[in-house]
Coordinates of C-alpha atoms and ligand atoms in Angstrom, one line a residue:
M1 CA -150.6 24.4 -76.4
A2 CA -153.4 25.0 -73.7
S3 CA -154.8 21.9 -72.3
S4 CA -158.4 21.4 -71.4
H5 CA -160.0 18.0 -71.4
T6 CA -163.1 16.8 -73.1
D7 CA -166.3 17.0 -71.3
G8 CA -167.2 13.5 -72.3
N9 CA -165.5 10.5 -70.8
P10 CA -161.9 10.9 -71.9
A11 CA -161.3 7.3 -71.5
D12 CA -163.6 6.9 -74.5
T13 CA -161.9 9.4 -76.6
A14 CA -159.7 8.4 -79.6
I15 CA -157.5 10.6 -81.9
V16 CA -157.5 9.9 -85.7
W17 CA -154.1 11.0 -86.8
F18 CA -154.5 12.0 -90.4
R19 CA -151.5 12.1 -92.8
D20 CA -152.0 11.4 -96.5
D21 CA -155.5 10.3 -96.0
L22 CA -157.4 13.7 -95.9
R23 CA -161.0 12.4 -96.3
V24 CA -164.0 11.3 -94.2
A25 CA -165.2 8.5 -96.5
D26 CA -163.5 5.2 -96.8
N27 CA -161.1 6.0 -93.9
P28 CA -160.5 3.0 -91.6
A29 CA -158.7 5.0 -89.2
L30 CA -161.4 7.5 -88.7
L31 CA -164.3 4.7 -88.6
A32 CA -162.2 3.0 -85.7
A33 CA -161.9 6.3 -83.8
A34 CA -165.6 6.8 -84.3
A35 CA -166.4 3.3 -83.1
H36 CA -164.2 3.8 -80.1
G37 CA -166.2 6.7 -78.7
N38 CA -165.5 10.4 -78.8
A39 CA -163.3 11.0 -82.0
V40 CA -160.8 13.8 -82.3
G41 CA -158.9 14.6 -85.6
L42 CA -155.3 15.6 -85.6
Y43 CA -153.1 16.6 -88.3
V44 CA -149.4 17.5 -87.6
L45 CA -147.2 19.4 -90.1
D46 CA -144.1 17.6 -89.6
Q47 CA -141.1 19.3 -91.4
E48 CA -138.6 18.6 -88.6
S49 CA -138.3 15.1 -87.9
A50 CA -134.9 13.7 -89.3
G51 CA -134.9 13.0 -92.9
I52 CA -138.4 14.2 -93.7
R53 CA -138.5 15.6 -97.1
P54 CA -140.0 19.1 -97.0
L55 CA -143.2 19.6 -99.1
G56 CA -142.8 21.6 -102.4
G57 CA -144.7 24.8 -102.9
A58 CA -147.6 23.8 -104.7
A59 CA -148.0 20.7 -102.5
R60 CA -148.1 23.2 -99.4
W61 CA -150.9 25.2 -101.4
W62 CA -152.9 22.0 -101.9
L63 CA -152.6 20.9 -98.3
H64 CA -153.7 24.2 -97.0
H65 CA -157.1 23.8 -98.7
A66 CA -157.4 20.0 -98.2
L67 CA -157.2 20.6 -94.4
E68 CA -159.7 23.5 -94.6
D69 CA -161.9 20.9 -96.3
L70 CA -161.1 18.3 -93.8
R71 CA -161.9 20.4 -90.9
A72 CA -165.4 21.2 -92.5
G73 CA -165.9 17.5 -93.5
L74 CA -165.2 16.5 -89.8
A75 CA -167.2 19.3 -88.4
G76 CA -170.2 17.7 -90.3
L77 CA -169.6 14.6 -88.2
G78 CA -169.3 16.5 -85.0
I79 CA -165.6 15.7 -84.8
P80 CA -163.0 18.6 -84.0
L81 CA -159.7 18.9 -85.9
I82 CA -156.6 20.0 -84.1
L83 CA -153.7 21.1 -86.0
A84 CA -150.0 21.2 -85.0
R85 CA -146.4 21.9 -86.3
G86 CA -143.4 19.9 -85.2
P87 CA -141.8 16.6 -84.9
A88 CA -145.0 14.2 -84.9
A89 CA -143.3 11.4 -82.8
L90 CA -143.1 13.8 -79.7
L91 CA -146.3 15.9 -80.6
V92 CA -148.8 12.9 -81.1
P93 CA -148.3 11.4 -77.7
E94 CA -148.2 15.0 -76.2
I95 CA -151.4 15.9 -77.7
C96 CA -152.9 12.5 -76.8
D97 CA -152.2 13.2 -73.2
Q98 CA -153.8 16.7 -73.3
V99 CA -156.8 15.3 -74.9
G100 CA -156.9 12.4 -72.3
A101 CA -157.5 10.1 -75.1
S102 CA -157.2 6.2 -74.7
A103 CA -156.7 5.3 -78.3
V104 CA -154.9 6.7 -81.5
F105 CA -155.6 5.3 -85.0
W106 CA -153.9 6.1 -88.1
N107 CA -153.7 4.8 -91.7
R108 CA -150.2 3.5 -92.6
R109 CA -147.4 5.4 -94.6
Y110 CA -144.7 3.5 -96.5
G111 CA -141.5 6.0 -96.6
A112 CA -138.7 4.8 -94.5
V113 CA -138.5 8.0 -92.5
E114 CA -142.4 8.0 -92.1
R115 CA -142.3 4.6 -90.6
V116 CA -139.6 5.5 -88.0
V117 CA -141.8 8.5 -86.9
D118 CA -144.9 6.2 -86.5
T119 CA -142.8 3.4 -84.8
V120 CA -141.6 5.9 -82.4
A121 CA -145.0 7.6 -81.7
K122 CA -146.3 4.1 -81.4
Q123 CA -143.8 3.0 -78.5
R124 CA -144.4 6.3 -76.7
L125 CA -148.2 5.9 -76.8
Q126 CA -148.1 2.2 -75.9
R127 CA -145.7 3.1 -72.9
A128 CA -148.4 5.5 -71.7
D129 CA -151.0 2.6 -72.1
V130 CA -152.7 4.1 -75.1
Q131 CA -154.1 1.8 -77.5
V132 CA -152.6 2.3 -81.2
E133 CA -153.7 0.7 -84.3
S134 CA -152.8 1.5 -87.9
F135 CA -154.9 0.4 -91.0
Q136 CA -154.3 -0.1 -94.8
A137 CA -155.9 2.9 -96.8
S138 CA -153.7 4.4 -99.4
L139 CA -152.5 1.2 -101.4
L140 CA -154.6 -1.6 -102.7
H141 CA -152.0 -4.0 -101.5
E142 CA -149.4 -3.8 -98.6
P143 CA -145.8 -3.8 -100.3
W144 CA -144.9 -6.9 -98.1
R145 CA -147.5 -9.0 -99.5
L146 CA -146.4 -9.0 -102.8
A147 CA -143.2 -10.8 -103.9
T148 CA -142.0 -12.8 -106.9
G149 CA -141.7 -16.6 -106.8
A150 CA -138.0 -16.3 -105.6
G151 CA -139.4 -14.0 -102.7
T152 CA -138.0 -10.8 -103.9
P153 CA -139.8 -7.6 -104.7
Y154 CA -141.1 -7.3 -108.3
R155 CA -138.8 -5.2 -110.7
V156 CA -141.0 -5.6 -113.6
F157 CA -144.5 -4.1 -114.0
T158 CA -146.3 -6.8 -115.9
P159 CA -145.9 -9.7 -113.4
F160 CA -146.3 -7.3 -110.7
W161 CA -149.7 -6.0 -111.8
K162 CA -150.8 -9.6 -112.8
A163 CA -150.2 -10.7 -109.4
A164 CA -151.5 -7.8 -107.8
S165 CA -154.8 -7.5 -110.0
S166 CA -155.7 -10.9 -109.2
L167 CA -156.1 -10.4 -105.5
E168 CA -159.2 -9.3 -103.8
I169 CA -159.8 -5.6 -103.4
R170 CA -162.0 -4.6 -100.4
Y171 CA -164.9 -2.3 -100.8
P172 CA -165.0 1.1 -99.9
L173 CA -165.9 1.8 -96.1
P174 CA -168.9 4.1 -95.0
T175 CA -168.4 7.5 -93.5
P176 CA -169.1 7.4 -89.8
A177 CA -172.5 8.7 -88.7
P178 CA -172.6 12.3 -87.5
G179 CA -172.5 12.8 -83.7
C180 CA -169.3 10.7 -83.1
G181 CA -167.0 13.3 -82.0
A182 CA -165.7 14.3 -78.7
P183 CA -168.3 16.7 -77.2
G184 CA -166.2 18.9 -75.2
R185 CA -163.5 21.4 -75.6
I186 CA -160.1 20.3 -76.8
P187 CA -156.5 21.9 -77.1
A188 CA -156.9 24.6 -79.6
G189 CA -154.0 23.8 -81.4
D190 CA -152.5 25.9 -84.3
A191 CA -154.7 28.0 -86.7
L192 CA -154.5 26.8 -90.1
D193 CA -152.8 30.1 -91.1
D194 CA -150.1 29.4 -88.4
L195 CA -148.9 26.5 -90.7
C196 CA -147.9 29.1 -93.3
L197 CA -148.8 26.9 -96.3
L198 CA -149.9 29.4 -98.7
P199 CA -147.5 31.7 -100.8
L200 CA -145.9 34.4 -98.7
G201 CA -145.2 37.6 -100.7
V202 CA -145.7 37.2 -104.5
D203 CA -149.1 35.2 -105.0
W204 CA -148.0 32.8 -107.6
A205 CA -151.0 30.5 -106.9
A206 CA -153.7 32.1 -109.0
G207 CA -153.6 29.5 -111.8
L208 CA -153.7 26.7 -109.2
R209 CA -156.9 28.3 -107.6
E210 CA -158.3 28.7 -111.2
H211 CA -157.8 25.0 -112.3
W212 CA -158.3 22.9 -108.8
S213 CA -161.0 22.6 -106.1
P214 CA -158.8 20.8 -103.5
S215 CA -161.7 19.2 -101.8
E216 CA -162.9 15.7 -101.0
G217 CA -166.2 16.5 -102.7
A218 CA -164.5 17.8 -105.8
G219 CA -162.4 14.5 -106.1
L220 CA -165.5 12.4 -105.8
S221 CA -167.4 14.7 -108.4
L222 CA -164.3 14.4 -110.7
L223 CA -164.2 10.5 -110.4
G224 CA -167.9 10.4 -111.3
A225 CA -167.6 12.7 -114.2
F226 CA -164.5 11.0 -115.4
I227 CA -166.2 7.6 -115.4
Q228 CA -169.3 8.9 -117.3
D229 CA -167.5 11.2 -119.8
V230 CA -164.0 10.3 -120.2
L231 CA -163.3 6.6 -119.4
P232 CA -165.2 5.5 -122.8
D233 CA -162.2 6.7 -124.7
Y234 CA -159.5 6.6 -122.2
A235 CA -157.1 4.2 -124.0
T236 CA -156.5 6.3 -126.8
A237 CA -157.4 10.0 -125.6
R238 CA -155.0 9.7 -122.4
E239 CA -152.2 10.2 -124.7
R240 CA -153.4 13.5 -126.0
P241 CA -152.4 16.6 -123.9
D242 CA -154.7 18.6 -126.3
L243 CA -157.9 16.6 -125.1
H244 CA -159.2 16.1 -121.7
G245 CA -158.5 12.4 -122.0
S246 CA -157.4 11.5 -118.6
S247 CA -158.7 11.5 -115.2
R248 CA -156.8 14.4 -113.5
L249 CA -157.5 12.7 -110.2
S250 CA -153.7 12.6 -109.2
P251 CA -153.6 15.1 -106.5
Y252 CA -157.0 13.6 -104.9
L253 CA -155.1 10.4 -104.8
R254 CA -152.0 12.0 -103.6
W255 CA -153.4 13.7 -100.7
G256 CA -156.0 10.7 -100.0
Q257 CA -159.1 12.8 -100.6
L258 CA -159.8 10.0 -102.6
S259 CA -158.7 6.3 -101.8
P260 CA -157.7 3.9 -104.4
F261 CA -160.4 1.6 -103.2
Q262 CA -163.1 4.3 -104.3
V263 CA -161.5 4.7 -107.6
W264 CA -161.2 0.8 -108.1
H265 CA -164.7 0.0 -107.4
A266 CA -166.2 3.1 -109.2
L267 CA -164.4 1.7 -112.4
A268 CA -165.5 -2.0 -111.7
G269 CA -169.0 -0.7 -112.1
S270 CA -168.3 0.3 -115.6
R271 CA -166.0 -2.3 -116.8
A272 CA -168.6 -4.3 -118.7
G273 CA -169.3 -1.1 -121.0
H274 CA -165.7 -0.3 -121.8
P275 CA -163.7 -3.2 -120.8
H276 CA -160.4 -2.2 -122.5
D277 CA -160.5 1.4 -121.3
A278 CA -161.1 0.3 -117.9
S279 CA -158.3 -2.1 -117.7
V280 CA -156.0 0.5 -119.3
F281 CA -157.0 2.8 -116.6
A282 CA -156.7 0.3 -113.9
S283 CA -153.2 -0.5 -114.9
Q284 CA -152.5 3.1 -114.3
L285 CA -153.5 2.7 -110.7
G286 CA -151.2 -0.3 -110.9
W287 CA -148.3 1.9 -111.9
R288 CA -149.2 4.0 -108.6
E289 CA -148.8 1.0 -106.5
F290 CA -145.8 -0.3 -108.3
C291 CA -144.0 3.1 -107.6
W292 CA -145.1 2.8 -103.9
H293 CA -143.6 -0.7 -103.4
Q294 CA -140.5 0.6 -105.1
L295 CA -140.2 3.2 -102.5
F296 CA -140.9 0.8 -99.8
H297 CA -138.2 -1.6 -100.9
N298 CA -135.8 1.2 -101.8
P299 CA -136.3 4.0 -99.4
D300 CA -133.5 6.4 -101.1
L301 CA -135.6 6.0 -104.5
A302 CA -135.4 9.8 -104.8
V303 CA -131.6 10.1 -104.3
A304 CA -130.0 6.9 -105.6
N305 CA -130.1 5.1 -109.0
L306 CA -132.0 1.9 -108.7
R307 CA -129.6 0.5 -111.3
P308 CA -126.2 1.3 -109.8
V309 CA -124.7 0.9 -113.2
F310 CA -126.1 4.5 -113.9
N311 CA -123.8 5.9 -111.1
A312 CA -121.2 6.0 -114.0
Y313 CA -123.4 7.9 -116.3
P314 CA -121.8 11.6 -116.9
W315 CA -124.9 13.5 -115.7
K316 CA -124.5 17.1 -115.5
W317 CA -125.2 18.9 -112.2
P318 CA -124.8 22.4 -112.0
D319 CA -123.2 23.4 -108.5
A320 CA -120.2 25.7 -107.6
S321 CA -117.8 22.9 -107.8
E322 CA -118.4 22.4 -111.6
P323 CA -115.8 23.6 -113.9
A324 CA -116.6 27.1 -115.0
A325 CA -116.7 25.9 -118.8
E326 CA -119.5 23.6 -118.1
G327 CA -121.1 25.5 -115.2
P328 CA -123.2 28.2 -116.9
D329 CA -124.4 26.3 -119.7
T330 CA -125.7 23.7 -117.3
R331 CA -127.4 26.2 -115.0
A332 CA -128.9 28.2 -117.8
H333 CA -130.2 25.1 -119.6
L334 CA -131.9 24.1 -116.5
A335 CA -133.4 27.6 -115.8
A336 CA -134.6 27.6 -119.5
W337 CA -136.3 24.1 -119.1
Q338 CA -137.9 25.2 -115.7
Q339 CA -139.2 28.4 -117.2
G340 CA -140.5 26.7 -120.6
M341 CA -138.1 28.6 -122.8
T342 CA -136.0 25.6 -124.3
G343 CA -137.3 26.6 -128.0
L344 CA -139.1 23.1 -128.3
P345 CA -142.7 24.0 -128.2
L346 CA -144.0 20.6 -126.6
V347 CA -141.6 20.7 -123.7
D348 CA -142.1 24.4 -123.0
A349 CA -145.9 24.0 -123.1
G350 CA -145.7 21.2 -120.5
Q351 CA -143.3 23.4 -118.3
R352 CA -145.6 26.4 -118.7
E353 CA -148.7 24.2 -117.9
L354 CA -146.9 22.8 -114.7
W355 CA -146.0 26.5 -113.6
H356 CA -149.4 27.7 -114.2
T357 CA -151.6 24.9 -113.0
G358 CA -149.5 22.7 -110.8
W359 CA -150.1 19.6 -113.2
M360 CA -148.7 18.3 -116.5
H361 CA -150.2 15.9 -118.9
N362 CA -148.3 12.4 -118.5
R363 CA -147.2 12.3 -122.2
V364 CA -145.7 15.6 -121.8
R365 CA -144.1 14.8 -118.3
M366 CA -142.3 11.7 -120.3
V367 CA -141.1 13.9 -123.1
S368 CA -140.0 16.9 -121.1
A369 CA -138.3 14.8 -118.6
S370 CA -136.5 12.7 -121.3
F371 CA -135.3 16.2 -122.9
L372 CA -133.9 17.2 -119.5
V373 CA -131.9 14.0 -118.9
K374 CA -131.1 12.9 -122.4
N375 CA -130.8 15.8 -124.6
L376 CA -129.6 18.3 -122.2
G377 CA -127.7 15.6 -120.1
I378 CA -128.8 16.9 -116.7
H379 CA -129.2 14.7 -113.6
W380 CA -132.8 13.3 -113.2
R381 CA -132.5 14.4 -109.5
L382 CA -132.8 18.1 -110.6
G383 CA -135.8 17.5 -112.7
E384 CA -137.3 15.4 -109.9
Q385 CA -136.8 18.3 -107.4
W386 CA -138.4 20.9 -109.8
F387 CA -141.5 18.7 -110.1
W388 CA -141.4 18.0 -106.3
D389 CA -141.7 21.8 -105.8
T390 CA -144.2 22.4 -108.6
L391 CA -146.5 19.6 -108.7
V392 CA -149.7 19.4 -106.8
D393 CA -149.7 15.8 -107.2
A394 CA -146.1 15.5 -106.0
D395 CA -145.9 12.3 -104.6
A396 CA -142.8 10.7 -102.7
A397 CA -142.9 7.4 -104.8
S398 CA -144.4 8.3 -108.2
N399 CA -142.2 11.4 -108.9
P400 CA -138.6 9.7 -108.4
A401 CA -139.8 6.3 -109.8
N402 CA -141.0 8.0 -112.8
W403 CA -138.1 9.9 -113.2
Q404 CA -135.8 7.1 -112.9
W405 CA -137.9 5.3 -115.6
V406 CA -137.4 8.0 -117.9
A407 CA -133.7 8.3 -117.2
G408 CA -133.2 4.6 -117.6
S409 CA -131.9 4.2 -114.0
G410 CA -135.2 2.9 -112.5
A411 CA -137.4 -0.3 -112.2
D412 CA -138.8 -1.7 -115.6
A413 CA -137.3 1.5 -117.0
S414 CA -137.7 2.9 -120.5
P415 CA -134.9 1.4 -122.7
F416 CA -132.1 4.2 -122.6
F417 CA -132.1 4.4 -126.5
R418 CA -135.8 5.5 -126.3
I419 CA -135.0 9.2 -126.5
F420 CA -138.4 11.1 -127.2
N421 CA -138.0 13.4 -129.9
P422 CA -140.2 16.5 -128.7
E423 CA -140.9 17.5 -132.4
T424 CA -142.3 14.1 -133.8
Q425 CA -144.2 13.6 -130.2
A426 CA -145.7 16.9 -130.9
K427 CA -146.9 16.0 -134.4
K428 CA -148.4 12.6 -133.0
F429 CA -150.0 13.6 -129.9
D430 CA -150.8 17.3 -130.5
P431 CA -151.7 17.0 -134.2
E432 CA -153.3 20.2 -134.5
G433 CA -150.9 22.1 -132.2
R434 CA -153.8 23.2 -129.9
Y435 CA -152.0 22.2 -126.7
T436 CA -148.7 23.8 -127.7
G437 CA -150.6 26.9 -129.2
A438 CA -152.4 27.2 -125.9
W439 CA -149.1 27.6 -123.8
V440 CA -146.7 28.8 -126.2
P441 CA -148.5 31.2 -128.5
E442 CA -145.3 32.9 -129.6
A443 CA -143.8 29.5 -131.2
G444 CA -142.6 30.2 -134.7
N445 CA -142.2 33.8 -134.4
P446 CA -138.8 35.5 -134.0
H447 CA -139.1 36.3 -130.1
Y448 CA -139.4 32.6 -129.6
P449 CA -135.8 31.1 -128.8
E450 CA -133.9 28.7 -130.9
P451 CA -133.9 25.2 -129.5
L452 CA -131.2 24.9 -126.6
V453 CA -129.5 22.0 -128.3
D454 CA -129.6 20.2 -131.7
L455 CA -132.0 17.2 -131.1
K456 CA -129.9 14.8 -133.3
E457 CA -126.6 15.8 -131.9
S458 CA -127.7 15.6 -128.4
R459 CA -129.2 12.2 -128.9
A460 CA -126.0 11.0 -130.5
L461 CA -124.1 12.3 -127.3
A462 CA -126.5 10.6 -124.9
L463 CA -126.1 7.3 -126.7
D464 CA -122.2 7.8 -126.6
S465 CA -122.3 8.5 -122.9
Y466 CA -124.4 5.5 -122.3
A467 CA -122.1 3.4 -124.2
G468 CA -119.2 4.7 -122.2
M469 CA -121.0 3.9 -119.1
K470 CA -121.8 0.5 -120.1
A471 CA -118.1 -0.2 -121.1
A472 CA -116.6 1.4 -118.0
T473 CA -119.0 -0.7 -115.7
S474 CA -118.5 -3.9 -117.4
S475 CA -114.7 -3.7 -116.9
V476 CA -115.1 -2.3 -113.3
A477 CA -117.7 -5.0 -112.6
V478 CA -114.9 -7.7 -112.9
S479 CA -112.7 -6.2 -110.4
S480 CA -115.1 -4.3 -108.0
P481 CA -118.7 -5.7 -108.0
G482 CA -121.4 -4.1 -106.0
R483 CA -120.6 -0.4 -105.9
S484 CA -123.9 1.1 -105.2
P485 CA -123.9 4.8 -103.5
D486 CA -124.8 7.4 -106.1
S487 CA -121.8 9.5 -106.9
S488 CA -123.8 12.5 -107.7
P489 CA -123.7 15.5 -105.2
A490 CA -126.3 15.2 -102.2
Ligands
FAD1 C1 -141.2 12.4 -114.8 C2 -142.5 11.9 -114.4 C3 -142.9 12.6 -113.1 C4 -144.2 12.2 -112.5 N1 -144.4 12.5 -111.2 C5 -145.7 12.3 -110.5 C6 -146.1 12.8 -109.2 O1 -145.4 13.2 -108.5 N2 -147.3 12.1 -108.9 C7 -148.0 11.5 -109.4 O2 -149.3 11.2 -109.0 N3 -147.9 10.9 -110.7 C8 -146.7 11.2 -111.3 N4 -146.2 10.9 -112.6 C9 -147.3 10.0 -113.3 C10 -148.3 10.5 -114.1 O3 -147.6 11.4 -114.9 C11 -149.5 11.2 -113.3 O4 -149.9 10.2 -112.5 C12 -150.7 11.4 -114.3 O5 -150.1 12.4 -115.3 C13 -151.7 12.0 -113.4 O6 -152.8 12.5 -114.4 P1 -154.1 11.7 -114.3 O7 -154.6 11.8 -112.9 O8 -155.2 12.4 -115.3 O9 -153.6 10.2 -114.7 P2 -154.6 9.0 -115.3 O10 -154.1 8.6 -116.6 O11 -156.2 9.3 -115.3 O12 -154.3 7.8 -114.3 C14 -155.0 7.7 -113.1 C15 -154.1 7.6 -111.8 O13 -153.2 6.6 -112.0 C16 -151.9 7.0 -111.4 N5 -150.9 7.0 -112.5 C17 -151.0 7.2 -113.8 N6 -149.8 7.2 -114.4 C18 -148.9 6.8 -113.4 C19 -147.6 6.7 -113.4 N7 -146.9 6.5 -114.4 N8 -146.9 6.4 -112.2 C20 -147.6 6.4 -111.2 N9 -148.9 6.6 -111.1 C21 -149.6 6.6 -112.2 C22 -152.2 8.5 -110.8 O14 -152.7 8.4 -109.5 C23 -153.3 9.0 -111.8 O15 -154.1 9.8 -111.0 C24 -145.1 11.3 -113.2 C25 -144.8 11.0 -114.5 C26 -143.5 11.2 -114.9 C27 -143.1 10.8 -116.5

């Protein structure tokens, strides 16, 4: 990267290192950089540090547009944005040196690998006498601040949320005043297109473009429209995929184009008019927090059962080592589920909605996930990976935590015997068939596939497997307690 220092006093220059906080409003790291002197924005696409989970395709698409929008938002304040690719713990100190900045500010992350990256970057910067400060910006409560009476992390949502929601929540912070950016030239960095975030070859993103506007302004408008038009009926309408009954704010929260503080306080203003709806909605923000607290305390949430007893559940996993008799079915079943061709209209509608728009309604996520892990008996990690690749809101905490919740292996999980029946769920939550009709218009005609499995038989099989797992682990527990690594393939 060519280096040329700012024309202003480099000693006053501060870098704000953006990560999952791609916004100019309510951004404490950005405010600190602006207060320090000449602010310079930096985003590093780090897919190389050891252990980093590469972003999925839909997430990359969102990120491209979010960075474009962030660059415009910062330009309005006079702040340049440098883009770079590579291991962040190396690049951030290097770029800081090239800019001649005396301070680097960022908002905290909570995944274990990301925390290691941040710690190493911090040590390197501090060794070079650079001031480093981090802030709380993407969670309402720091995970280490909440613990049960016994001092352990919460594993049950209700007491967690009772404790969390009784604490004070700060107000959103202002956007810095324009004119706080570094006045001179800065290292050119990579062009946005060099990050190669958009689809190469086949353009599969048309549906995403049609459905989303991945900008901070669009997130704020959606929040306003939600509070005004959707919140009054949220508690009941949120369950209906055929209605626009939920906020659809998840990708904006995922990418930090909206902060939970902004959402919380926007909600607070309307609590008096709709106290029940507002409190049900607030508790969904609570689930988001709960998932992140789980990830903080269980860094391998995406790969290991939180309840080790489930290591003995005979999940199917289609790989080369699988016996041929089982392999092709599992592979074919997984592909049919991914493509929305299971023969169960509600599941197929959800999977097609996901593929087309990068989002799926929460009720349908639960039904579709339950069908994969309980009726088809396929490991929840395969579903989690598919969602990771296809969701615009794919979130390192909420995705695995919810998959584990559905599978029964997670914190405060749905009881295993709660196996959603996609047909009765469709009757209840899509009573006129509008949602399934929109996504699966051919359901009921001869070209639509028969269900992959019989719902009753596969349910009974899952319950047998569960009983077998319990029996096996209770006898093993006597002789060998505490086995915890997940036995499924990596
Ligand atoms: C198998 C499965 C996988 C999921 N994967 C993700 C994911 O990768 N990213 C993600 O943001 N959500 C995930 N969810 C949770 C939930 O489905 C979405 O947050 C929700 O559908 C987003 O729509 P909304 O913004 O309209 O939600 P609303 O009902 O309007 O809720 C408001 C906000 O609360 C949060 N929220 C709501 N429900 C949950 C929940 N169960 N867990 C965590 N946060 C929640 C979201 O940030 C959401 O935007 C998953 C759920 C399931 C069952």
